Short mmCIF file of C-alpha atoms (C1' of nucleotides) in Angstrom, two decimals:
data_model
loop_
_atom_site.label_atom_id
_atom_site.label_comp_id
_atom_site.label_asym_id
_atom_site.label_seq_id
_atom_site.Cartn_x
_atom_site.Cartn_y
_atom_site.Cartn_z
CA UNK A 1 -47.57 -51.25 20.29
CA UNK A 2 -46.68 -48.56 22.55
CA UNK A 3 -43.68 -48.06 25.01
CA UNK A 4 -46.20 -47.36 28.14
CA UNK A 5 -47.22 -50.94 28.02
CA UNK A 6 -47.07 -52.69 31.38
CA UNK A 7 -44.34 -54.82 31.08
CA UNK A 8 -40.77 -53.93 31.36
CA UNK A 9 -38.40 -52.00 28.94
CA UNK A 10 -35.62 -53.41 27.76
CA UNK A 11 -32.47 -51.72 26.34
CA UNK A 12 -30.97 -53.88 23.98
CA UNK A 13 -27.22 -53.02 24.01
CA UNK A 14 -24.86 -52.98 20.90
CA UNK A 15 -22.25 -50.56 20.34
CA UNK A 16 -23.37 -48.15 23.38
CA UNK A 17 -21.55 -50.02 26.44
CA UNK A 18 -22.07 -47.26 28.80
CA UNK A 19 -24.70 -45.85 30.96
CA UNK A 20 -23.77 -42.63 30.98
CA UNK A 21 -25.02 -39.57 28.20
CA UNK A 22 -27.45 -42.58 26.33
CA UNK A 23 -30.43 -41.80 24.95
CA UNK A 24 -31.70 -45.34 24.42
CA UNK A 25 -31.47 -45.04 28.43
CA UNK A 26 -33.38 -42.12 28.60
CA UNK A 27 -36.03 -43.16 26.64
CA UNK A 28 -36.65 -46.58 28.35
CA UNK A 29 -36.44 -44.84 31.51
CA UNK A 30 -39.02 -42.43 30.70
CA UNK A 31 -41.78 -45.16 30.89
CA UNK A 32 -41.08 -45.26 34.67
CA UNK A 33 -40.53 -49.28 34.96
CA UNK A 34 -37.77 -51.63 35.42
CA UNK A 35 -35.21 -51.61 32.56
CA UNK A 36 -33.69 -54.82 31.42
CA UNK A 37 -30.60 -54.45 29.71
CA UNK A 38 -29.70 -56.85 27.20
CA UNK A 39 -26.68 -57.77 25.55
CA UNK A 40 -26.51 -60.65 22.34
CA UNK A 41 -23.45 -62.53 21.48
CA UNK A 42 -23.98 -63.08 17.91
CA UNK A 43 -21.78 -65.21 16.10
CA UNK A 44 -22.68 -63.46 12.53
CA UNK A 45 -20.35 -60.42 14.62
CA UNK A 46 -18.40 -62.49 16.68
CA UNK A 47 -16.84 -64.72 13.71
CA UNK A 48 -14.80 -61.85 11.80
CA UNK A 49 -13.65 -60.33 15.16
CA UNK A 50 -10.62 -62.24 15.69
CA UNK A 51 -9.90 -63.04 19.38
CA UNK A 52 -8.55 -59.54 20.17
CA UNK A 53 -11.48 -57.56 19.36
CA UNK A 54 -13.78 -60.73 21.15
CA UNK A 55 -11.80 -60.06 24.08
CA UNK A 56 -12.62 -57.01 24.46
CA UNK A 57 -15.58 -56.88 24.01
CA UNK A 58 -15.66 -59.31 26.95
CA UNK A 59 -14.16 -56.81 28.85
CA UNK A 60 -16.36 -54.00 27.91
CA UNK A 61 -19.17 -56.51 28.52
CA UNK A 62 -17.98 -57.28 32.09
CA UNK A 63 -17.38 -53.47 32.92
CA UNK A 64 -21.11 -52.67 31.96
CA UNK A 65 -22.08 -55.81 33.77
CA UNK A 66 -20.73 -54.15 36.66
CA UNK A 67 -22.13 -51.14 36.14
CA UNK A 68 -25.60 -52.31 36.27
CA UNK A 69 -24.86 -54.08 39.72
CA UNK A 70 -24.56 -57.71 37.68
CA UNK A 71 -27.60 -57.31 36.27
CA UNK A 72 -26.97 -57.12 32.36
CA UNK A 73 -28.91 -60.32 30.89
CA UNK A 74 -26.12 -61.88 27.90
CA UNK A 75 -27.78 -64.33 25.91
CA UNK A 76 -26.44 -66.28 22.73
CA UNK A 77 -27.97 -66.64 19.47
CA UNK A 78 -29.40 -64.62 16.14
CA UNK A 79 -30.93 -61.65 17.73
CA UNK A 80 -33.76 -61.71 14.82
CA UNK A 81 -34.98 -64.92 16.93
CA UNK A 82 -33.83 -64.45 20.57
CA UNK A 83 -34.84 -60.89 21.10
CA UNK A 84 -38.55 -61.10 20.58
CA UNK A 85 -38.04 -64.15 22.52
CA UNK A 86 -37.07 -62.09 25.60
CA UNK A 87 -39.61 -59.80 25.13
CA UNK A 88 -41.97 -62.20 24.92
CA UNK A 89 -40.50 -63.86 27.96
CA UNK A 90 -40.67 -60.73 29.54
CA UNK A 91 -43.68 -59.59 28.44
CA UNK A 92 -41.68 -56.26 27.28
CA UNK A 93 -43.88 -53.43 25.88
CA UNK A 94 -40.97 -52.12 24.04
CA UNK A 95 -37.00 -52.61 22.87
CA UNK A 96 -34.77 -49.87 22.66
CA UNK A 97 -31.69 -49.13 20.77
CA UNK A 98 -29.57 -46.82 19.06
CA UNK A 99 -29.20 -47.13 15.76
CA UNK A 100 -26.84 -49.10 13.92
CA UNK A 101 -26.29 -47.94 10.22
CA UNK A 102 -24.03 -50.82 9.13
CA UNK A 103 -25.60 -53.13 5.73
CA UNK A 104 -25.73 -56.39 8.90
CA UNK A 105 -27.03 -54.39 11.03
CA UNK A 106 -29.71 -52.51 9.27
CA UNK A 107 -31.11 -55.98 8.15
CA UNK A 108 -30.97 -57.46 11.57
CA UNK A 109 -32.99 -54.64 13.05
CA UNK A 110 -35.36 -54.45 10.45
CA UNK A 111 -36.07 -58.37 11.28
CA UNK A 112 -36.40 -57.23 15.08
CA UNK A 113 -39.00 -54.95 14.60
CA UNK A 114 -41.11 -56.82 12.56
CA UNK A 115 -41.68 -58.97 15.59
CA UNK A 116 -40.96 -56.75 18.24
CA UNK A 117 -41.95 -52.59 19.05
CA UNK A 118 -37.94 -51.54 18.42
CA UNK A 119 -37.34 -47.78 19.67
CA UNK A 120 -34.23 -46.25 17.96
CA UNK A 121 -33.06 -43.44 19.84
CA UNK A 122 -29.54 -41.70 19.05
CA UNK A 123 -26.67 -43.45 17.25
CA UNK A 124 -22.99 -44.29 17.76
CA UNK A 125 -22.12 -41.13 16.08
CA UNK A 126 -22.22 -36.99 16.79
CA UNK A 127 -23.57 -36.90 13.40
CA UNK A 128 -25.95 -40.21 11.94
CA UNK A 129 -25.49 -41.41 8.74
CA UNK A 130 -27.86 -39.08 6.50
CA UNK A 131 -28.27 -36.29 8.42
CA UNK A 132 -25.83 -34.38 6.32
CA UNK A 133 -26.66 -33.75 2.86
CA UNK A 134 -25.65 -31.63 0.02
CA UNK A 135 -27.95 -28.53 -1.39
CA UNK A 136 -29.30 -31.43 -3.90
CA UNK A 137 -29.80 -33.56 -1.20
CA UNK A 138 -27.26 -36.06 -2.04
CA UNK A 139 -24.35 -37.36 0.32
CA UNK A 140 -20.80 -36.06 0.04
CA UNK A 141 -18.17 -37.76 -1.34
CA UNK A 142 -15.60 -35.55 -0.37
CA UNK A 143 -14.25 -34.66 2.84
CA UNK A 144 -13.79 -31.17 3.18
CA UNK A 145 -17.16 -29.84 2.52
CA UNK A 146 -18.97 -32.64 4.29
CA UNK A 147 -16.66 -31.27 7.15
CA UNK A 148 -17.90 -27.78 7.14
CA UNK A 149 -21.36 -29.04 6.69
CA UNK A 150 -21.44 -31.48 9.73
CA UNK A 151 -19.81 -28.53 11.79
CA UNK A 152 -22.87 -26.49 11.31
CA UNK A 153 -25.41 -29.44 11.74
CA UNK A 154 -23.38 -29.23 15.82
CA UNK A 155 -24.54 -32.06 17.74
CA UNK A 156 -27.41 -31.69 20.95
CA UNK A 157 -25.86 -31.72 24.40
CA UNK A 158 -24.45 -35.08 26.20
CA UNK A 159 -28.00 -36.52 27.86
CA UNK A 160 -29.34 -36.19 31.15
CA UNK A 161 -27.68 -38.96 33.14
CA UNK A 162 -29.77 -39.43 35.80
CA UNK A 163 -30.90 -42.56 34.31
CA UNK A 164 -27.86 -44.36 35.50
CA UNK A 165 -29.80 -45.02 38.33
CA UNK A 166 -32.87 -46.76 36.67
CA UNK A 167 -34.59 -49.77 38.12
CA UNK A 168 -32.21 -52.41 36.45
CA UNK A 169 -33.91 -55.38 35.90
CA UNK A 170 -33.34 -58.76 37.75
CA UNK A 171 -32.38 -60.77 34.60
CA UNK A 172 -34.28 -64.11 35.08
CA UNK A 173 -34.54 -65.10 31.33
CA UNK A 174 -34.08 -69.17 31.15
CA UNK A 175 -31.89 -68.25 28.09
CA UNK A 176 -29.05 -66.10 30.16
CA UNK A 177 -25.26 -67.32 29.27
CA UNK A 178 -22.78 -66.09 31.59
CA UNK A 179 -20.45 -63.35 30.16
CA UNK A 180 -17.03 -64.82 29.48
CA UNK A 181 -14.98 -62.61 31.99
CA UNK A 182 -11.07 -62.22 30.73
CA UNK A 183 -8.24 -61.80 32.99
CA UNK A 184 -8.18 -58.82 34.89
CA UNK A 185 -4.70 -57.55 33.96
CA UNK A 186 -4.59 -56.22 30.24
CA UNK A 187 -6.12 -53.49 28.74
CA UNK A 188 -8.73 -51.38 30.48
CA UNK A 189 -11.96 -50.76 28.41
CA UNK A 190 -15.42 -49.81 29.69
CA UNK A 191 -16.84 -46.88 30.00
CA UNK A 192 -14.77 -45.77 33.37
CA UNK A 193 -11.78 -46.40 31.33
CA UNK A 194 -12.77 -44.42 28.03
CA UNK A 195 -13.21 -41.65 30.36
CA UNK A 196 -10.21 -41.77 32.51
CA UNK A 197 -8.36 -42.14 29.31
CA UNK A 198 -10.20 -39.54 27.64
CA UNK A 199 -9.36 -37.39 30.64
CA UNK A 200 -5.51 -38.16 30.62
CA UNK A 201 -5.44 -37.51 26.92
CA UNK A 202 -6.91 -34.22 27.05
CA UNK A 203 -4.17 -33.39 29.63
CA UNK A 204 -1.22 -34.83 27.95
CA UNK A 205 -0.93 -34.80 24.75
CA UNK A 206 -4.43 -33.05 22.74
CA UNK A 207 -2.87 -29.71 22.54
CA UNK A 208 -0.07 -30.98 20.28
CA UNK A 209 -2.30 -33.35 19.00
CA UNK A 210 -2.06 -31.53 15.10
CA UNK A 211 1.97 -32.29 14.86
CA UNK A 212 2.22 -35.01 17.03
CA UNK A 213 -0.63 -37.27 15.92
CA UNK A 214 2.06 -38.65 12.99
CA UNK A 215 4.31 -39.87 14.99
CA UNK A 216 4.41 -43.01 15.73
CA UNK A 217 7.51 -43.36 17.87
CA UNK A 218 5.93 -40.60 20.10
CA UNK A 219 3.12 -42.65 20.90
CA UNK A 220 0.86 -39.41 21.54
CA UNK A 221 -2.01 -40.61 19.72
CA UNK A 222 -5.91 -40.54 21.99
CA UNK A 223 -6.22 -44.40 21.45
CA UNK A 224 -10.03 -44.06 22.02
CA UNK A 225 -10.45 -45.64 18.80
CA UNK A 226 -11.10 -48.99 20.70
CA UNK A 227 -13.33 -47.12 23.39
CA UNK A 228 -15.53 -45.82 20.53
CA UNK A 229 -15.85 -49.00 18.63
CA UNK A 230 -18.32 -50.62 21.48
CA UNK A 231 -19.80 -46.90 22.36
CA UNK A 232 -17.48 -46.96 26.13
CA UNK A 233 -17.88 -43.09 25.41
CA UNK A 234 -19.96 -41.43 22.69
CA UNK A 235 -18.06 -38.76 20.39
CA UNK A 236 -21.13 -36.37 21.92
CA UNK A 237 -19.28 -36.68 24.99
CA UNK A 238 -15.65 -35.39 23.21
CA UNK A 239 -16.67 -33.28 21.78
CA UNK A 240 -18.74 -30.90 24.36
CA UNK A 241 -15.04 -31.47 25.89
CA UNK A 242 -13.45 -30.13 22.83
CA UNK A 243 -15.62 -27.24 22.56
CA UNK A 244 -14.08 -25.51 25.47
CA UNK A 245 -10.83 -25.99 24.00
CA UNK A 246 -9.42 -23.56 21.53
CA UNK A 247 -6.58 -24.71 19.79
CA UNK A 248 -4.62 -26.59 16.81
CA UNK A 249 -4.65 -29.60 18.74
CA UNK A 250 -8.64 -29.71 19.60
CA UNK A 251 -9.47 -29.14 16.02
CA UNK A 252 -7.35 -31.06 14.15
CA UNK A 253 -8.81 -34.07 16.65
CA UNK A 254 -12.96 -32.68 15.83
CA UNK A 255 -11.66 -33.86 12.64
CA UNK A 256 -11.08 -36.71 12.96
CA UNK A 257 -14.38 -37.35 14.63
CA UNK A 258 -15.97 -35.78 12.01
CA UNK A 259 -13.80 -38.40 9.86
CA UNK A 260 -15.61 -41.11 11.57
CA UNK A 261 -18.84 -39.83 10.95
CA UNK A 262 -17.99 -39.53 7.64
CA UNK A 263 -17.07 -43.35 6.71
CA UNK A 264 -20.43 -43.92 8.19
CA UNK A 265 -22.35 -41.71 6.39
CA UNK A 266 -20.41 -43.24 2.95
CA UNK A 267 -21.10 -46.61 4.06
CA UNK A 268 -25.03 -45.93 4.75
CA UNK A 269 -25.32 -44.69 1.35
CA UNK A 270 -23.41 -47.48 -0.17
CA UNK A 271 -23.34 -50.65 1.66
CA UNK A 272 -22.03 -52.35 -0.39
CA UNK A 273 -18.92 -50.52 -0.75
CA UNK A 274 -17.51 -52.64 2.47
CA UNK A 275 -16.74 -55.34 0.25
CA UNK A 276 -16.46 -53.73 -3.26
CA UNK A 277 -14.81 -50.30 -4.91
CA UNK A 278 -16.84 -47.71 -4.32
CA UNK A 279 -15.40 -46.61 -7.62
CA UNK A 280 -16.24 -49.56 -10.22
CA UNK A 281 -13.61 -48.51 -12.62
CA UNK A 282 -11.44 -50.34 -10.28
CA UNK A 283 -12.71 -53.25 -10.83
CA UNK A 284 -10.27 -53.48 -13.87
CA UNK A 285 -7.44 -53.57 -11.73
CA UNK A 286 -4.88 -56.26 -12.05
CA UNK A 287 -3.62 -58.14 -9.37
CA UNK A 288 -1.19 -60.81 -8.36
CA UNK A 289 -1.88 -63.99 -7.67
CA UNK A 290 -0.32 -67.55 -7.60
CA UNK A 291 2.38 -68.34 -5.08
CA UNK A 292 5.14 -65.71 -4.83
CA UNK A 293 2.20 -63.25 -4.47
CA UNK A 294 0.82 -65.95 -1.32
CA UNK A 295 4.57 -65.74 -0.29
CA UNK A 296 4.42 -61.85 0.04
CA UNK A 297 1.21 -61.63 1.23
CA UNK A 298 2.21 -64.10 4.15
CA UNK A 299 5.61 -61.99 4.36
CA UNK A 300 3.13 -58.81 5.04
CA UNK A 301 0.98 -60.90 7.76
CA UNK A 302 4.00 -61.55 9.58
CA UNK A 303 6.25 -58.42 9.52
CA UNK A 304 9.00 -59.80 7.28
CA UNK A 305 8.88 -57.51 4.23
CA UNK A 306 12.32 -56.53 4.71
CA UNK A 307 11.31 -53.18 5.03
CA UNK A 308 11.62 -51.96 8.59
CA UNK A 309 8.68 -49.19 9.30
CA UNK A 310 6.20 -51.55 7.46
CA UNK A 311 7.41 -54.67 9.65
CA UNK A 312 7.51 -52.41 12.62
CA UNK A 313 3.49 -51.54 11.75
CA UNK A 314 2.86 -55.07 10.82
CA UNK A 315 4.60 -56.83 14.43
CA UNK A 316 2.50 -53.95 16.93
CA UNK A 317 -1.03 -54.78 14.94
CA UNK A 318 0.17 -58.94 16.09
CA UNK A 319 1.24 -57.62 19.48
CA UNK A 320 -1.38 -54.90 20.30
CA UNK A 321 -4.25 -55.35 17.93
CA UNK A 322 -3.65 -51.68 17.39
CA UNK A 323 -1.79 -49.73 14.89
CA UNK A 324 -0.41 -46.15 14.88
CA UNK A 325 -2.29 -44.83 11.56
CA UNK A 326 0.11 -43.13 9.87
CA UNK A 327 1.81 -46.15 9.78
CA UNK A 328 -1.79 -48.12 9.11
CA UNK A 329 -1.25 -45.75 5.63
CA UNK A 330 2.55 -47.14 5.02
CA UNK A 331 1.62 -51.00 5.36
CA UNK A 332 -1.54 -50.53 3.41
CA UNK A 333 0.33 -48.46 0.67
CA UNK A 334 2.66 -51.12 0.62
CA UNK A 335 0.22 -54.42 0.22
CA UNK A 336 -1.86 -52.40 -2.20
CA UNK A 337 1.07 -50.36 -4.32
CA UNK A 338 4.47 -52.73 -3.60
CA UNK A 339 2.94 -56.19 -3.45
CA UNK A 340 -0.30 -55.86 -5.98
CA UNK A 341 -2.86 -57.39 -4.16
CA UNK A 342 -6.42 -55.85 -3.81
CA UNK A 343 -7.19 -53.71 -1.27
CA UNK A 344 -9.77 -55.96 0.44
CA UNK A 345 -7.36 -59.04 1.71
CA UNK A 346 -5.53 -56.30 3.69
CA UNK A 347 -8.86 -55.23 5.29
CA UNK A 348 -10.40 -58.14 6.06
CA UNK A 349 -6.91 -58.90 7.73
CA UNK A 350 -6.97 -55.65 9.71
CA UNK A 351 -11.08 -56.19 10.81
CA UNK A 352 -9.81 -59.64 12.15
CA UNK A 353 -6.42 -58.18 14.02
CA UNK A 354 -7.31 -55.00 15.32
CA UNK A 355 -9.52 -54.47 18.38
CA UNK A 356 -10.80 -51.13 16.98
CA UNK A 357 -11.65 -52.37 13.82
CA UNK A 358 -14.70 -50.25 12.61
CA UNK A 359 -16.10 -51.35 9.01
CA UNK A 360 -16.88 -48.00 7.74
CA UNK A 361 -13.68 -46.38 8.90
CA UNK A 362 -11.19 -49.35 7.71
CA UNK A 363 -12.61 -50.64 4.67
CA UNK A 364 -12.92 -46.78 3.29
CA UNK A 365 -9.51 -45.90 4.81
CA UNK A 366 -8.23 -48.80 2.77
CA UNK A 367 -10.07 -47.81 -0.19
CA UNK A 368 -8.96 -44.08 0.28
CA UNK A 369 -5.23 -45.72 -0.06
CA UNK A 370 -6.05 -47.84 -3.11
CA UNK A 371 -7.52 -44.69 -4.73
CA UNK A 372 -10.70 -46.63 -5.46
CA UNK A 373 -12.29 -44.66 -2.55
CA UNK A 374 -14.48 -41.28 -1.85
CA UNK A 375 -12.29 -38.93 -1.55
CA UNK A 376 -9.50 -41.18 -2.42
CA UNK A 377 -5.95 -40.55 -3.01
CA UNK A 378 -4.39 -39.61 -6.38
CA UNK A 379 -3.06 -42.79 -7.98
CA UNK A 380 0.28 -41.91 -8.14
CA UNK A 381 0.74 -40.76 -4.32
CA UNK A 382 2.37 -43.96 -3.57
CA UNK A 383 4.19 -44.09 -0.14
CA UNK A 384 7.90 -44.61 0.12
CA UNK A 385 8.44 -47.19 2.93
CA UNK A 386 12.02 -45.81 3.45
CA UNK A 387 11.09 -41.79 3.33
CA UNK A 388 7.92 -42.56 5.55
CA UNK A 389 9.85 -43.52 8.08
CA UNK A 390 12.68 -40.99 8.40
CA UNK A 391 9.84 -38.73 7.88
CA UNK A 392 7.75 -39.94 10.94
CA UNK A 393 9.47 -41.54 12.65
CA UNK A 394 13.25 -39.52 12.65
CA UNK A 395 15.29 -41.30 15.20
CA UNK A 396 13.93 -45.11 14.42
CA UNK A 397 12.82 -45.58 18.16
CA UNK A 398 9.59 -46.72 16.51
CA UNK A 399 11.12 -49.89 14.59
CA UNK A 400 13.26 -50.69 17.15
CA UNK A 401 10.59 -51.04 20.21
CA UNK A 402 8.93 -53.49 17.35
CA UNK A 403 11.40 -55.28 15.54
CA UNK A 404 13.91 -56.50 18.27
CA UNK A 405 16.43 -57.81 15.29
CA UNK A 406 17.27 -53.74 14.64
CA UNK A 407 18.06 -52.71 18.25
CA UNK A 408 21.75 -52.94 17.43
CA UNK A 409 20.95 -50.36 14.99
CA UNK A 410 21.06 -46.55 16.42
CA UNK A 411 19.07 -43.76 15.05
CA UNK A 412 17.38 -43.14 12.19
CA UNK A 413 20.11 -45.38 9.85
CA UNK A 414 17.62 -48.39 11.13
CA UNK A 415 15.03 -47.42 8.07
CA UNK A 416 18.22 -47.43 5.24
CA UNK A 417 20.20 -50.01 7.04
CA UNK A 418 23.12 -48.97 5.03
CA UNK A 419 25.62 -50.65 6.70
CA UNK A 420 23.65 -53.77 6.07
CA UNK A 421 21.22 -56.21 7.61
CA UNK A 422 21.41 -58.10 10.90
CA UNK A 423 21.49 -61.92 10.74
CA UNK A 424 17.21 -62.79 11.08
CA UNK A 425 16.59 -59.41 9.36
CA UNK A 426 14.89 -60.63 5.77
CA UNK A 427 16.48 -58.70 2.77
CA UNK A 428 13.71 -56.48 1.23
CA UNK A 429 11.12 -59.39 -0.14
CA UNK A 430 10.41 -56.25 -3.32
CA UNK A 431 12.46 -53.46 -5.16
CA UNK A 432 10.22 -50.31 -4.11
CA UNK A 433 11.69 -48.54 -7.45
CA UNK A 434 10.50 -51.28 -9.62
CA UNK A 435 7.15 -51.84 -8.07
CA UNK A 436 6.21 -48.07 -7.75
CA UNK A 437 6.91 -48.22 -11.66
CA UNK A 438 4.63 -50.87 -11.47
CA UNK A 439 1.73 -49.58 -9.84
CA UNK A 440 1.45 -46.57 -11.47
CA UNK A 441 1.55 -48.40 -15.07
CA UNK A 442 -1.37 -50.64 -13.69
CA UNK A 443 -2.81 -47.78 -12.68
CA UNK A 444 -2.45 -46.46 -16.23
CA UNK A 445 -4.12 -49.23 -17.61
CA UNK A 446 -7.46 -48.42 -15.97
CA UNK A 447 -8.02 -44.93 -17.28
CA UNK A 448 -7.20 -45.99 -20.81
CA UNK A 449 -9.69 -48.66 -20.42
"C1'" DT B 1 -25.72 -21.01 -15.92
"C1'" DT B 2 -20.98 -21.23 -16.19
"C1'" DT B 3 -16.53 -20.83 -14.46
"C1'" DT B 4 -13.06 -21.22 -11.18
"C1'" DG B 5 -10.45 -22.91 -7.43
"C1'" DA B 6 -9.44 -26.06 -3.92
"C1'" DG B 7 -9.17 -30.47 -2.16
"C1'" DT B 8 -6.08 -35.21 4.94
"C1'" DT B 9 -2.24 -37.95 5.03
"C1'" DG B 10 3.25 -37.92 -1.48
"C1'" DT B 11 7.34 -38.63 -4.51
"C1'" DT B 12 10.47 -37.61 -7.96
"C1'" DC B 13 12.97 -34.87 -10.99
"C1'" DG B 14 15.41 -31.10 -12.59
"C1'" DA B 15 16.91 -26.44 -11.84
"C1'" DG C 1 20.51 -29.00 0.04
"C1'" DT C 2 16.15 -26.60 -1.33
"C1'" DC C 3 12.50 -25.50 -4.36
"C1'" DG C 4 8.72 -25.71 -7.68
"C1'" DA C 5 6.53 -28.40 -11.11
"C1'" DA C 6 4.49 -32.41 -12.61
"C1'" DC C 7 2.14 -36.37 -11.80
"C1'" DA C 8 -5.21 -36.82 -13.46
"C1'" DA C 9 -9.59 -36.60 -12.80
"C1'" DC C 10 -13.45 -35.38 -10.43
"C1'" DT C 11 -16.47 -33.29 -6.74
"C1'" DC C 12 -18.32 -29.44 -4.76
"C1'" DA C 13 -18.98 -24.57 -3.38
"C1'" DA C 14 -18.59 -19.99 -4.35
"C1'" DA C 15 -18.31 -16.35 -7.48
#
DNA sequence: TTTTGAGTTGTTCGA
DNA sequence: GTCGAACAACTCAAA
């Protein structure tokens, strides 16, 4: 089959909710007919969201929707059976995409194109999965020289975007839904939001970005993680931005792109590492269980630990769907090192809470804390909840804009509460002493075995 | 081929 | 109060 066919093209959207600097674009323009574009609600994806992340997605949805004059074409169903259904309907010479590099994914799209002529063009990432190898021609499993590698690889230049303007389809498929459309007030996603806030970012706070990115209570953090997650922006697009800015602040932030990139590349090269440790010595590890474990574990959920920066973390992931991540470190330090329960309750958790949640980045972030990760953490770095947070955040204004039983509580004696607890505040649920002690004799365990 | 040094995110202890 | 050492084991690049 062959993309010059007579039919249509359609662009089958996934995590690329833009129209601007996208390839897939491009390349159905380039056949010089109408362009459907194409959007599946899949409840395989939809299920483990959790109603933040659905939400916006909506709203990412809507803002594309709007982009293409109302003509994006949402349908409902497993895309291995409703997109060659389209095309057929259609009578689509081709189905573009970029790629998706995730184990679901990969298997989904390999279904598509045995039915269907599926044209992957670009990915959600400066660097794809693969593309950076060792001298062997392995993958990395360490940072640091993946980083200086992937800097070299450089990424091309953001796409011609004249195809904003192609012939959008009028989307007459019999299977349309209508795109659930939340309420207008709330966050701002889409792609005119990823790059006004990309924009504002770059003017406020990217040039401290280095020292101020741990600090929670400054709140000077990009927050594009949730405009990334559905492709509002692509990191191609940052970074030709960050290229013309020298700086502390620029580069310590092209790092944590090329963190992103990273997880990825990890997770294409072990899928199954989403749900297992990467590092199967860990499997050995002993964990609680039984009810006083459920009790803490439902303690963490809630933001009752009795320890206030982990509570603080715990309450803005219920009330934003979005965590500061030093403080994503502190909680997850704490579930894994404090309370003794595996690594993978607390991610599944955060992939259902937070609207950014990305499976390469968080289940490898939480692996990196357990130590069973690339890269990972020496087992006995284990976080001090109380240290942390006169560390990070010094005068407390970060517990008390989340935990409204502290406010009575000035400066940074909220984190020792030494002159003792409020009435509602729990008393710590765990002795930090003891169950460091604890976790690092567990951890003991496993290299003798 | 072998060796050497460095490596996102820390804490505690003793001098 | 500040400071350095110790807390492993392994990957990777450069010498």
């Amino acid at each position: 089959m062959s993309s010059s066919s007579a039919g249509p093209a359609i662009v089958w959207f996934r995590r690329d909710l833009r129209t601007g600097d996208l390839p897939t674009l491009t390349a159905a323009a380039a056949g010089g007919g109408e362009v459907l574009g194409l959007f599946v609600l899949d409840d395989a994806l939809l299920r483990p969201s959790g109603p933040a992340r659905r939400d916006v997605l909506y709203r990412a949805l809507a803002a594309l929707d709007d982009d293409l004059g109302g003509r994006l074409c949402v349908v409902r169903g497993d895309p291995r059976v409703v997109v060659p259904q389209a095309a057929r309907d259609l009578g689509a010479g081709s189905v573009h995409v970029s790629a998706d590099f995730g184990p679901y994914g990969r298997a989904r799209d390999d279904g598509v194109a045995r039915e269907v002529d599926l044209v992957r063009t670009g990915s959600p990432y400066a660097v794809s999965p693969g593309r950076v190898r060792k001298a062997d021609g392995g993958p990395y499993r360490v940072f640091t020289p993946y980083f200086g590698r992937w800097l070299d690889h450089g990424w091309r230049a953001p796409a011609d975007t004249s195809a904003r303007t192609v012939p959008w389809m009028e989307p007459k498929l019999s299977i349309r839904v209508p795109i659930p459309r939340p309420d207008a007030a709330g966050l701002q996603v889409g792609e005119r939001a990823a790059l006004d806030r990309w924009a504002e970012f770059g003017e406020d706070d990217l040039a401290d970005y280095d020292t101020g990115r741990d600090r929670p209570d400054l709140d000077v953090t990009s927050r594009m993680s949730v405009h990334l997650k559905y492709g509002c922006i692509h990191p191609r697009t940052m970074l030709a931005d960050l290229a013309d800015r020298p700086g502390r602040g620029p580069e310590a932030f092209r790092r944590q792109l090329a963190w992103r990139d990273f997880y990825a590349d990890v997770l294409h090269h072990r899928p199954e590492s989403a749900r297992r440790n990467y590092d199967q010595r860990f499997d050995a590890m002993r964990y609680d269980s039984g009810p006083s474990a459920e009790s803490a574990w439902a303690a963490w959920c809630a933001g009752r630990t009795g320890y206030p920066i982990v509570d603080a973390g715990m309450r803005q992931l219920l009330a934003e769907g979005w965590m500061h991540n030093r403080v994503r470190m502190i909680v997850a330090s704490f579930l894994v090192k404090d309370l003794h329960l595996p690594w993978w309750r607390g991610a599944r958790y955060f992939m259902r809470q937070l609207i950014d949640g990305d499976l390469a980045s968080n289940q490898h972030g939480w692996q990196w804390t357990a130590g069973s990760g690339t890269d990972a953490a020496p087992y006995f770095r284990v976080f001090n909840p109380i240290s942390q947070g006169q560390k990070f955040d010094p005068d407390g204004d970060y517990v008390r804009r989340w935990v409204p039983e502290l406010r009575g509580i000035a400066g940074r004696r909220v984190h020792t509460l030494d002159d003792g607890r409020p009435a509602g505040y729990p008393d710590p649920i765990v002795d930090h002493a003891v169950e460091r002690g604890e976790a690092l004799a567990r951890y003991g365990e496993l290299k003798r075995g």
